[in-house]
Amino acid sequence: MNTKLRVLLVDDEYYFRKLLINLIDWEALGYIIEEEAENGSQALELARQEQYDLIVADINMPGMTGLDFVEALRSSYIETKVIFITSYDIFEFAQAAITLGASYYLLKPVDEDELSRALTEIREEFLQEMQSTLDVKYLKEQVERTKPLLRDHFVRQLLLYEPSDRPETLNQHAQFYDIPLNARGYVAFVVEIDELGVRYSEEQERQLWRFAVKNILKDTFESSGAYCAVIDGEDNKIAILVGHNKDQDKELMDLCDQARSFIDQRMHLGVTLAIGQTYESLSQVHLSYTEALYVLRVKFTKGGNRVIAYSQDHEGSEDAVFSLPIDRTEWITAIRNKNREALAEKIEEVCSKLVSIQASKEIAVFVLMECVSLGSAVILERGGTLPSGWMTDRHPLFRQMHCLETISGLQQWLQLFFNQIVFAELDNYLARFKGSDIVSKAVAYIEEHFAVESLTLQQTARSICANPSYLSHIFKRETGKSFTEYLSDLRLDRAMEMLREVPPEGLVSLKIVDVSQSVGYSDPYYFSKCFKRKFQIVPSKVIQT
């Protein structure tokens, strides 16, 4: 059989795709690269329109990952052979790849010989399958192998979206995935492992802890006789669907607290469990999930490692009109005076206010940024400088701000900011700079660059590592002139010197435009106007005298 097997190549890195294409002689091995896709969504659209014999897909892609892409293919019963490629040697990835029926799982950088062997074996398998009829038993086995992942996808759709299928179709899918239809009620849970991103920097570690927590939660609910499906939710949360036959929701609360306590004591991890209301049918469970997500926000003000159940009282608990709980004058006074005790009290007051109004994380971060701006303003006002990389992910303290999960954590972060950044800079600044030194540096810079028309206060301050506002203040105080006045006088004085020092034989060739441009004025008419205002004489008269 000389037919070339059609290949779809999926990777978000353009240069890696080109490297892979040129790594081996695909045609010699019996393949042809038919299409390329840069993400899972694009590849899914192509795979649904055309039939490919082999898909080579990267696992780690933004948006739809390679695993999600192939999972979507399998849910559409597209059994194209797959080679997964990834930069991470993670057990869960390999396990998922096997579950999805991948032929090979290769690590980057891809070895030429290893890829060639894989393609040779896949082609041999393909030829054997083409020579015989695909039997029904094999198809059923493949479906059963992928069923757990397909079930998780079905549960995720139930929780995250309002079903678009008719109830009869929904029930048929539920039966296929062994989800009971005779439960008394269905309820959704959202679980967040507290400070997981802060405690563990490696994604592999975080995945292992999530895996362990999911198993404990599943065992806890199933031990009570309930049906339980535990899946990965949005934003690194854990989502749970429970079908139970209990009359009282209190028993569910007790089960949650039992699991929380076990995880806390045995694994030394705090977990926050949010519970939605119980509904009678699977078609309504997305409402329970939305309620659980909503009530999880309470964690930010009340703290983590707790069980929170949704109730109607939570609705509208936040103030409709938010008033910033900060007196800027008092804060700036405390910061300027480096009154650590007074500022600590201010921080505690604002955090208590946020708790009392049950502020959302968005509002709390808004308040935090206002506090940061006040501290930064005082630093700049006093002529100090902010740390390199501040307000970007390059600064460790700023990176921590993204991980804040509670008001308590926010309070500790603000204390660190003022002690380690603001007060430290205010304490050290006078030791690094003196006002007269800054002015001397500024004057030297101006004298060297006065002929540059675009010279500004900001540019001068930047060149000597000073704050523009502070430089403007002390420059006026020590020279008696503003920056603009000083620069203008210097330029005009230098112009007068040039005009007076021209020898008689050079008068013919000297032009006012030459003088103006040499001292930083591109417009000779404006130069003449400024010159006359200062010296009460036009430049041409100076030449003639």
Coordinates of N, CA, C and O in Angstrom, one line a residue, residues 62-174:
P62 N -2.0 26.9 25.2 CA -3.0 27.8 25.9 C -4.4 27.5 25.4 O -4.6 27.1 24.2
G63 N -5.4 27.8 26.2 CA -6.8 27.5 25.9 C -7.1 26.0 25.9 O -7.0 25.4 27.0
M64 N -7.4 25.4 24.8 CA -7.7 24.0 24.8 C -6.4 23.2 24.7 O -5.7 23.3 23.7
T65 N -6.1 22.4 25.7 CA -4.8 21.7 25.7 C -5.0 20.5 24.8 O -6.0 20.2 24.3
G66 N -3.8 19.8 24.6 CA -3.8 18.7 23.7 C -4.7 17.6 24.2 O -5.4 16.9 23.5
L67 N -4.7 17.4 25.6 CA -5.6 16.4 26.2 C -7.0 16.7 26.0 O -7.9 15.8 25.6
D68 N -7.4 18.0 26.2 CA -8.8 18.4 26.0 C -9.2 18.2 24.5 O -10.3 17.8 24.2
F69 N -8.3 18.5 23.6 CA -8.6 18.4 22.2 C -8.9 17.0 21.8 O -9.9 16.7 21.2
V70 N -8.0 16.0 22.3 CA -8.2 14.6 21.9 C -9.4 14.1 22.6 O -10.1 13.2 22.1
E71 N -9.6 14.6 23.9 CA -10.8 14.1 24.6 C -12.1 14.5 23.8 O -13.0 13.7 23.7
A72 N -12.1 15.7 23.2 CA -13.2 16.2 22.4 C -13.3 15.3 21.2 O -14.5 15.0 20.7
L73 N -12.2 14.9 20.6 CA -12.3 14.0 19.4 C -12.9 12.7 19.8 O -13.8 12.2 19.1
R74 N -12.5 12.1 20.9 CA -13.0 10.8 21.4 C -14.5 10.9 21.7 O -15.2 10.0 21.4
S75 N -14.9 12.1 22.2 CA -16.3 12.2 22.5 C -17.1 12.3 21.2 O -18.3 12.0 21.3
S76 N -16.5 12.6 20.1 CA -17.2 12.6 18.8 C -16.9 11.3 18.1 O -17.2 11.2 16.9
Y77 N -16.3 10.3 18.8 CA -16.0 9.0 18.2 C -15.1 9.1 17.0 O -15.2 8.3 16.1
I78 N -14.1 10.0 17.1 CA -13.1 10.1 16.0 C -11.9 9.4 16.6 O -11.2 9.9 17.5
E79 N -11.5 8.2 16.1 CA -10.5 7.4 16.6 C -9.2 7.5 15.9 O -8.4 6.5 15.8
T80 N -8.9 8.7 15.4 CA -7.6 8.9 14.8 C -6.4 8.5 15.7 O -6.5 8.8 16.9
K81 N -5.4 8.0 15.2 CA -4.2 7.6 16.0 C -3.5 9.0 16.4 O -3.5 9.9 15.7
V82 N -2.9 8.9 17.6 CA -2.4 10.1 18.2 C -1.0 9.9 18.8 O -0.8 8.8 19.4
I83 N -0.1 10.8 18.6 CA 1.2 10.9 19.3 C 1.1 12.2 20.1 O 1.0 13.2 19.5
F84 N 1.3 12.0 21.4 CA 1.4 13.2 22.3 C 2.8 13.6 22.4 O 3.7 12.8 22.6
I85 N 3.1 14.9 22.4 CA 4.4 15.5 22.7 C 4.3 16.5 23.8 O 3.4 17.3 23.8
T86 N 5.2 16.5 24.7 CA 5.1 17.4 25.9 C 6.5 17.7 26.4 O 7.4 16.9 26.2
S87 N 6.6 18.9 27.1 CA 7.9 19.2 27.7 C 7.9 18.7 29.1 O 9.0 18.9 29.8
Y88 N 6.9 18.2 29.7 CA 6.8 17.8 31.1 C 6.6 16.3 31.2 O 5.7 15.7 30.7
D89 N 7.5 15.7 32.0 CA 7.4 14.2 32.3 C 6.5 14.1 33.5 O 7.0 13.8 34.6
I90 N 5.2 14.2 33.4 CA 4.3 14.2 34.5 C 3.4 12.9 34.4 O 2.9 12.6 33.3
F91 N 3.3 12.1 35.5 CA 2.6 10.9 35.4 C 1.2 11.0 35.0 O 0.7 10.2 34.2
E92 N 0.5 12.0 35.5 CA -0.9 12.2 35.2 C -1.1 12.4 33.7 O -2.1 12.0 33.1
F93 N -0.2 13.2 33.1 CA -0.2 13.4 31.6 C -0.1 12.1 30.9 O -0.9 11.8 29.9
A94 N 0.9 11.3 31.3 CA 1.1 10.0 30.6 C -0.1 9.1 30.8 O -0.6 8.4 29.9
Q95 N -0.7 9.1 32.0 CA -1.8 8.3 32.3 C -3.0 8.7 31.5 O -3.8 7.9 30.9
A96 N -3.2 10.0 31.4 CA -4.3 10.5 30.6 C -4.1 10.2 29.1 O -5.1 9.9 28.4
A97 N -2.9 10.3 28.6 CA -2.6 10.0 27.2 C -3.0 8.5 26.9 O -3.6 8.2 25.9
I98 N -2.6 7.6 27.9 CA -2.9 6.2 27.7 C -4.4 6.0 27.7 O -5.0 5.3 26.8
T99 N -5.1 6.7 28.6 CA -6.6 6.5 28.7 C -7.2 7.0 27.4 O -8.3 6.4 27.0
L100 N -6.7 8.0 26.8 CA -7.3 8.5 25.5 C -6.9 7.7 24.3 O -7.3 8.1 23.2
G101 N -6.1 6.7 24.5 CA -5.8 5.8 23.4 C -4.6 6.3 22.6 O -4.5 6.0 21.4
A102 N -3.7 7.1 23.2 CA -2.6 7.6 22.4 C -1.6 6.5 22.0 O -1.4 5.6 22.8
S103 N -1.1 6.5 20.8 CA -0.1 5.5 20.4 C 1.2 5.7 21.1 O 1.9 4.7 21.4
Y104 N 1.6 6.9 21.2 CA 2.9 7.2 21.8 C 2.9 8.5 22.6 O 2.0 9.4 22.4
Y105 N 3.8 8.6 23.6 CA 3.9 9.8 24.5 C 5.4 10.2 24.4 O 6.2 9.5 25.0
L106 N 5.7 11.2 23.7 CA 7.1 11.6 23.5 C 7.4 12.9 24.3 O 6.6 13.8 24.4
L107 N 8.7 13.0 24.7 CA 9.1 14.2 25.5 C 9.9 15.1 24.6 O 10.7 14.6 23.7
K108 N 9.7 16.4 24.7 CA 10.6 17.4 24.0 C 11.9 17.5 24.7 O 12.0 17.4 26.0
P109 N 13.1 17.7 24.1 CA 13.2 17.7 22.6 C 13.0 16.3 22.0 O 13.5 15.3 22.5
V110 N 12.3 16.3 20.9 CA 12.0 15.0 20.3 C 13.2 14.3 19.7 O 13.9 15.0 18.9
D111 N 13.4 13.1 20.0 CA 14.6 12.3 19.4 C 14.2 11.8 18.0 O 13.1 11.2 17.8
E112 N 15.0 12.1 17.0 CA 14.8 11.7 15.6 C 14.5 10.2 15.5 O 13.5 9.8 14.8
D113 N 15.3 9.4 16.1 CA 15.2 7.9 15.9 C 13.9 7.4 16.6 O 13.2 6.6 16.1
E114 N 13.6 8.0 17.8 CA 12.4 7.6 18.5 C 11.2 7.9 17.8 O 10.2 7.1 17.7
L115 N 11.1 9.1 17.2 CA 10.0 9.5 16.4 C 9.8 8.6 15.1 O 8.7 8.2 14.8
S116 N 10.9 8.3 14.5 CA 10.9 7.5 13.3 C 10.4 6.1 13.6 O 9.6 5.5 12.9
R117 N 10.8 5.5 14.7 CA 10.4 4.2 15.2 C 8.9 4.2 15.4 O 8.1 3.3 15.1
A118 N 8.4 5.3 16.1 CA 7.0 5.4 16.4 C 6.1 5.5 15.2 O 5.1 4.8 15.0
L119 N 6.6 6.3 14.2 CA 5.9 6.4 12.9 C 5.9 5.1 12.2 O 4.8 4.7 11.5
T120 N 7.0 4.4 12.2 CA 7.0 3.1 11.5 C 6.1 2.1 12.1 O 5.3 1.4 11.4
E121 N 6.0 2.0 13.4 CA 5.1 1.1 14.1 C 3.7 1.5 13.9 O 2.8 0.6 13.7
I122 N 3.4 2.8 13.9 CA 2.0 3.2 13.7 C 1.5 2.9 12.3 O 0.4 2.4 12.1
R123 N 2.4 3.0 11.3 CA 2.1 2.7 9.9 C 1.8 1.2 9.8 O 0.8 0.8 9.1
E124 N 2.6 0.4 10.4 CA 2.4 -1.0 10.4 C 1.1 -1.4 11.0 O 0.3 -2.2 10.4
E125 N 0.7 -0.8 12.1 CA -0.5 -1.0 12.8 C -1.7 -0.6 11.9 O -2.7 -1.3 11.7
F126 N -1.5 0.5 11.2 CA -2.6 1.1 10.4 C -2.8 0.1 9.2 O -4.0 -0.2 8.8
L127 N -1.8 -0.4 8.6 CA -1.9 -1.3 7.5 C -2.6 -2.6 7.9 O -3.4 -3.2 7.1
Q128 N -2.3 -3.1 9.1 CA -2.9 -4.3 9.6 C -4.4 -4.1 9.8 O -5.2 -4.9 9.5
E129 N -4.7 -2.9 10.3 CA -6.2 -2.6 10.6 C -6.9 -2.4 9.3 O -8.1 -2.7 9.2
M130 N -6.2 -1.8 8.3 CA -6.9 -1.6 7.0 C -7.2 -3.0 6.3 O -8.1 -3.1 5.5
Q131 N -6.4 -4.0 6.6 CA -6.6 -5.3 6.0 C -7.7 -6.1 6.7 O -8.0 -7.2 6.1
S132 N -8.1 -5.7 7.7 CA -9.2 -6.5 8.4 C -10.3 -5.6 8.9 O -10.2 -4.4 8.9
T133 N -11.5 -6.2 9.1 CA -12.6 -5.4 9.5 C -12.5 -5.1 11.0 O -12.2 -5.9 11.8
L134 N -12.8 -3.8 11.3 CA -12.8 -3.4 12.7 C -14.0 -4.0 13.4 O -15.1 -3.7 13.0
D135 N -13.7 -4.8 14.4 CA -14.8 -5.5 15.0 C -15.5 -4.7 16.1 O -14.9 -3.8 16.7
V136 N -16.7 -5.0 16.4 CA -17.6 -4.2 17.4 C -17.0 -4.3 18.8 O -17.0 -3.3 19.5
K137 N -16.5 -5.4 19.1 CA -16.0 -5.6 20.5 C -14.8 -4.6 20.8 O -14.7 -4.0 21.8
Y138 N -13.9 -4.5 19.7 CA -12.8 -3.6 19.9 C -13.3 -2.1 20.1 O -12.7 -1.4 20.9
L139 N -14.3 -1.7 19.3 CA -14.9 -0.4 19.5 C -15.4 -0.2 20.9 O -15.2 0.9 21.5
K140 N -16.1 -1.2 21.4 CA -16.7 -1.0 22.7 C -15.6 -0.9 23.8 O -15.8 -0.2 24.8
E141 N -14.6 -1.7 23.6 CA -13.5 -1.6 24.6 C -12.8 -0.2 24.6 O -12.5 0.3 25.6
Q142 N -12.7 0.3 23.4 CA -12.1 1.7 23.3 C -13.0 2.7 24.0 O -12.5 3.6 24.7
V143 N -14.3 2.6 23.8 CA -15.2 3.5 24.4 C -15.1 3.4 26.0 O -15.2 4.3 26.7
E144 N -15.1 2.1 26.4 CA -15.0 1.9 27.9 C -13.7 2.5 28.4 O -13.7 3.0 29.6
R145 N -12.6 2.4 27.7 CA -11.4 3.0 28.1 C -11.4 4.5 28.3 O -10.8 5.1 29.2
T146 N -12.1 5.1 27.4 CA -12.2 6.6 27.4 C -13.4 7.1 28.2 O -13.5 8.3 28.5
K147 N -14.2 6.1 28.7 CA -15.4 6.5 29.4 C -15.2 7.4 30.6 O -16.0 8.4 30.8
P148 N -14.2 7.1 31.5 CA -14.0 8.0 32.6 C -13.8 9.4 32.3 O -14.3 10.3 32.9
L149 N -12.9 9.6 31.2 CA -12.7 11.0 30.8 C -13.9 11.7 30.2 O -14.2 12.8 30.4
L150 N -14.6 10.9 29.4 CA -15.8 11.4 28.8 C -16.9 11.7 29.9 O -17.6 12.7 29.7
R151 N -16.9 10.9 30.9 CA -17.9 11.2 32.0 C -17.5 12.5 32.7 O -18.4 13.3 33.0
D152 N -16.2 12.6 32.9 CA -15.8 13.9 33.6 C -16.2 15.1 32.7 O -16.6 16.1 33.3
H153 N -16.0 15.0 31.4 CA -16.4 16.0 30.5 C -17.9 16.3 30.6 O -18.4 17.5 30.6
F154 N -18.7 15.2 30.7 CA -20.2 15.4 30.8 C -20.5 16.1 32.1 O -21.4 17.0 32.1
V155 N -19.9 15.7 33.2 CA -20.2 16.3 34.5 C -19.8 17.7 34.5 O -20.5 18.6 35.0
R156 N -18.7 18.1 33.8 CA -18.2 19.5 33.8 C -19.3 20.3 33.0 O -19.6 21.4 33.4
Q157 N -19.8 19.7 31.9 CA -20.8 20.4 31.2 C -22.1 20.6 32.0 O -22.7 21.7 32.0
L158 N -22.5 19.6 32.8 CA -23.6 19.7 33.7 C -23.5 20.9 34.7 O -24.4 21.6 35.0
L159 N -22.3 21.0 35.3 CA -22.1 22.0 36.3 C -21.9 23.4 35.8 O -22.4 24.3 36.4
L160 N -21.2 23.5 34.7 CA -20.8 24.9 34.2 C -21.8 25.5 33.3 O -21.9 26.7 33.3
Y161 N -22.7 24.7 32.7 CA -23.6 25.3 31.7 C -25.0 24.8 31.9 O -25.2 23.6 32.3
E162 N -26.0 25.6 31.6 CA -27.3 25.1 31.5 C -27.5 24.2 30.4 O -27.2 24.5 29.2
P163 N -28.1 23.0 30.6 CA -28.2 22.0 29.6 C -29.0 22.5 28.4 O -30.0 23.1 28.6
S164 N -28.5 22.2 27.2 CA -29.3 22.5 26.0 C -30.0 21.3 25.4 O -30.9 21.5 24.6
D165 N -29.6 20.1 25.9 CA -30.3 18.9 25.5 C -31.7 18.8 26.1 O -31.9 19.3 27.2
R166 N -32.6 18.0 25.5 CA -33.9 17.7 26.0 C -33.6 16.8 27.3 O -32.7 16.0 27.3
P167 N -34.5 16.8 28.2 CA -34.4 16.0 29.5 C -34.2 14.5 29.1 O -33.4 13.8 29.8
E168 N -34.9 14.0 28.1 CA -34.7 12.6 27.8 C -33.3 12.3 27.3 O -32.7 11.3 27.7
T169 N -32.7 13.2 26.5 CA -31.4 13.0 26.0 C -30.4 13.1 27.1 O -29.4 12.3 27.2
L170 N -30.6 14.1 28.0 CA -29.7 14.2 29.2 C -29.7 13.0 30.0 O -28.7 12.5 30.5
N171 N -30.9 12.4 30.3 CA -31.0 11.2 31.1 C -30.3 10.0 30.4 O -29.7 9.2 31.1
Q172 N -30.4 9.9 29.1 CA -29.7 8.9 28.4 C -28.2 9.0 28.6 O -27.5 8.0 28.8
H173 N -27.7 10.2 28.4 CA -26.2 10.4 28.7 C -25.9 10.0 30.1 O -24.8 9.4 30.3
A174 N -26.7 10.5 31.1 CA -26.4 10.2 32.5 C -26.3 8.7 32.7 O -25.5 8.2 33.4

